[in-house]
Amino acid sequence: MSDSPAGDPETTRGDAAADISDEDAASAYRPTEIEPYWQDYWREHRTYEVDDDDPRPPYYVLCMYPYPSGNAHMGHVRNYTFGDLLTRYRTMQGDAVLSPMGFDSFGLPAENAAIKTGVHPRPYTDERIEMLRGSITRIGGVYDWRREVRSHDPEYIRWTQWIFLKFLEAGLAYRKAAPVNWCPGCQTVLANEQVVDGACERSGDLVERRDLEQWYFRITDYAQQLLDDLEGLDWPDRVVTQQRNWIGRSEGAQFTMAVVDAEGAGHPDGLEFDVFTTRPDTSFGMTFCVLAPEHPLVPLLTADDRREAVEAFVEQARNTSEIDRLSTDRPVGTRGCATGAFARNPFTGQPVPVYLADYVLATYGTGAVMAVPGEDQRDWDFATAFGIPIVETVTRPEGWEGEAYAADGVHKNSGFLDGMDVPTAKAAAIDWLVEEGAGERKVNFRLRDWLLSRQRFWGCPIPVVYCDTDGIVPVPLDQLPVVAPDDVEFTPTGQSPLLSSPEFLHTTCPTCSGPARRETDTMDTFVDSSWYFLRFCDPWSDEAPFRQDRIERWMPVDQYIGGAEHAVLHLMYARFFTKALADLGVAPKELREPFQRLFTQGMIRLAGTKMSKSKGNLVAPEEIIDTLGADTLRLAHLAVKPPEEDVDWEDVGLEGCARFLQRVWRISVPGGEFDAALRDGAETAEDTALLRATHRLVADVTEAFDRWSYHVAVAKFMAYVNELQRSLRSEAGGHRATVEFATDTLLQLLAPACPHMTAELWSRRHDGGHVHEVPWPAADPAMLVEDSVTMVVQVAGKVRDRIEVAADADEATCVAAALASEKVQAHLDGEPRKVIARPPKLVNLVP
RNA sequence: GUCGGAGUGGCGGAAUUGGCAGACGCGCCAGACUAAGGAUCUGGUGCCCGCAAGGGCGUGGGGGUUCAAGUCCCCCCUCCGACACCA
């Protein structure tokens, strides 16, 4: 290893190394000198590139590809440390590990920068990709860079557009006019998933409602599958629950209500509307019903003497912001309005008044509900405010003092349902509706179709044209990709900047060759990230987005790693894409889920708040890498906390980890402080103990890595090194073969976590060998069994003594040893009344 | 409000099945080396009483099961997260 830079005394020293200047220069640990060497080595030797015909078992590790924001921040470091550890660990275990990296390179930050500076987003983005790639490399992350994917690459755009056209052809992409969420800050529409508490998930601006025609993906076709297939996933409960809530399945009945007058006579125009309910069993208690203010029937059924009030109310609802409409604090009396119309309850045949209320959502169910104040608290409040009668249909338990009663009970005042419990009555009510032809069993989902168009420039163009003759015409596949031009006006106008490029806008219709206009909206960037993990399997494919056999080889992703903030965004969309692509025959039919195991790591906080560029409270990873080195930084991230938990930067113990690595270095570097004292010959008991401890470490670390208890693994390492050091210093220790085995094993186990220093040390110890190419060690089970153990002796459950006994000691021996103890006898007044023995670990004597 | 998750020294946390609570690290204290120490090394460090030996208490609070509870059961408190007019 003559070309290792750490052996070169001419190289400038890092700050951290300055203090060990009294030691031999060649034997000092100088992370800043060895790390770049090994990073170059892994790249040049293609150590972590993996081919599709690799005979080893495939294993796909993936960290969510990052938005290229420039140099890596601590969140990236944490994320990629876990991913990189897994890549190296599984490789040492003999797998062909696919570990690709790419960049989610479309999006608003680059476009906002363009608005500010006038620089086109493309060079801005490319520059930041290079910065981030450099950072990731300096962390020590290793990837198969041949497979790199960038959302804004024309080749990638081509296939994103190709998939969109497939979806369009299959009816999974469609255009419709609907009320949509508009973010005034981002100057674009948003998907439902991107609105949190009435505000834009990105910018925090309150969203406005606009009626616009937009592009949608029919994700609701997959609602049931998206719900059902959550079962088989090895994902955090939190994320699964969030998806389940978001999909929001509810079972019930839908039935038709005829509009009538107060006497029950039908409406001259035969008006009727449907209502959805999860409690059809309570229908006999319906004393009114409620339409959403946006319900199309409102102007038609409103009585003349109520028209003015209704119009005013509808106007008020329109002008109330989403956030206010969702607020539960507003008095119920101001939230509704009588229409003067009536509708017939099919169960009783009686007319009930029709109201409007702003809490009934036009977008859920049928936009109309039946109201049963006796069994629904909201309806109770509304009825009380508007003086509407309340009928109880479920018998309350003894001593019940609440208002609306939502739990199980025996039905009353409910005609043919009387005497039934709630589940029975539900089924009976639905059966009756079906028999009468008045309604049906119905399942509703909260999930809405995915609004994908964005009025922005820096995204994937939607590949369709509008022709006066032929309408919406897809761009032919051989004309893809449709790439955004350079001559655009970025200043936000509320319309896509692409409109400002006449060259882009005006085109000819692929069908009739007449003049046509291009779609100027781009796709949500979540479209790009919904299939990138598939492209990684076959980034070279040029006849399809990917070839099926490559997908079959690598997919699904064995371990996906990223932030939990994508629970209902990326992680839902990617599942939808995978299922849709499989059903369209683009991906293998059997591929139902993209990510088998998901790990969501915690956030990094500083002084209690999230670290972010906008808060200006970043701790730059680069500064730490430039002083203490990447291995120390990685180890500190692993050690600080369980990986899934949020981390306060203050708790990250860099010093302890730096000290630990220095210690490992001194123990294992050839010519280090203990070398001279090593002896050959027979093993002592001390040596055997070290050998046992080493096997124990192999078992413990392997298990900790497998359960992602990295902080525990680091603790085991530290405890072991303390033990090793103690053994080396002791008179009886220092047997050469044992120590060499111990040290080599330590370096192997540490290699996934601290790749640079272990590579350097291994290379020096083994004549240029490579620790990451050595198979992962296995513990000898025989060495894990101790021949003597410390037995705990309790008196009345309190520990009174500890006695060494043989590991195979029987009950009689253990009890005899326990009774022989003076300390035990001092607490024992005569013979014990009861003896519980768990040989050889414990004896409990009860006086 | 509903549903999850959690609560262990000064701090982060460990304890896989009910069986030695506090591994390991940080911090702190003492010592060694030293011209010096914000380097390195060694030892100590849950709380209370005690010179010590030793003893008592101790995993958010209260009750219970058990020879034995951080771990299991019931009630309560606090914190975090998700959902929150979805009919």
XYZ file of C-alpha atoms in Angstrom, chain A residues 65-68 101-107 122 125-126 129 147-161 457-461 481-484 523-533 535-536 570:
53
model
C -33.460 10.500 -3.941
C -32.781 14.061 -2.799
C -33.800 17.414 -4.148
C -30.439 18.927 -5.150
C -28.483 7.438 -6.293
C -30.129 10.179 -8.263
C -31.629 13.623 -8.005
C -35.200 14.848 -7.776
C -34.118 17.794 -9.845
C -37.347 19.470 -10.889
C -39.051 21.830 -8.488
C -30.992 24.173 -15.655
C -29.740 22.767 -10.885
C -26.740 21.088 -12.510
C -26.296 18.421 -8.215
C -27.381 4.263 -12.788
C -27.852 7.884 -11.733
C -31.260 9.337 -12.567
C -32.122 13.038 -12.782
C -35.752 14.099 -13.120
C -34.850 16.958 -15.465
C -32.732 14.848 -17.809
C -34.444 14.783 -21.246
C -34.102 10.984 -21.298
C -35.958 10.767 -17.997
C -38.536 13.339 -19.128
C -39.159 11.217 -22.192
C -40.153 8.202 -20.116
C -42.147 10.177 -17.578
C -44.134 11.536 -20.507
C -41.980 26.033 -15.659
C -39.431 23.775 -13.969
C -41.247 20.475 -14.215
C -41.962 17.761 -16.712
C -44.168 19.153 -19.522
C -39.528 14.132 -25.028
C -41.342 17.454 -25.038
C -38.732 19.640 -23.420
C -39.245 23.147 -22.112
C -46.476 17.792 -13.915
C -46.308 17.721 -10.151
C -42.732 16.714 -9.243
C -44.213 13.799 -7.316
C -44.871 12.237 -10.724
C -41.120 12.073 -11.348
C -40.496 10.418 -7.995
C -43.309 7.906 -8.501
C -41.227 5.677 -10.767
C -37.523 6.596 -10.393
C -36.877 3.478 -8.296
C -35.674 3.318 -13.696
C -32.721 2.585 -11.400
C -44.616 10.206 -2.328
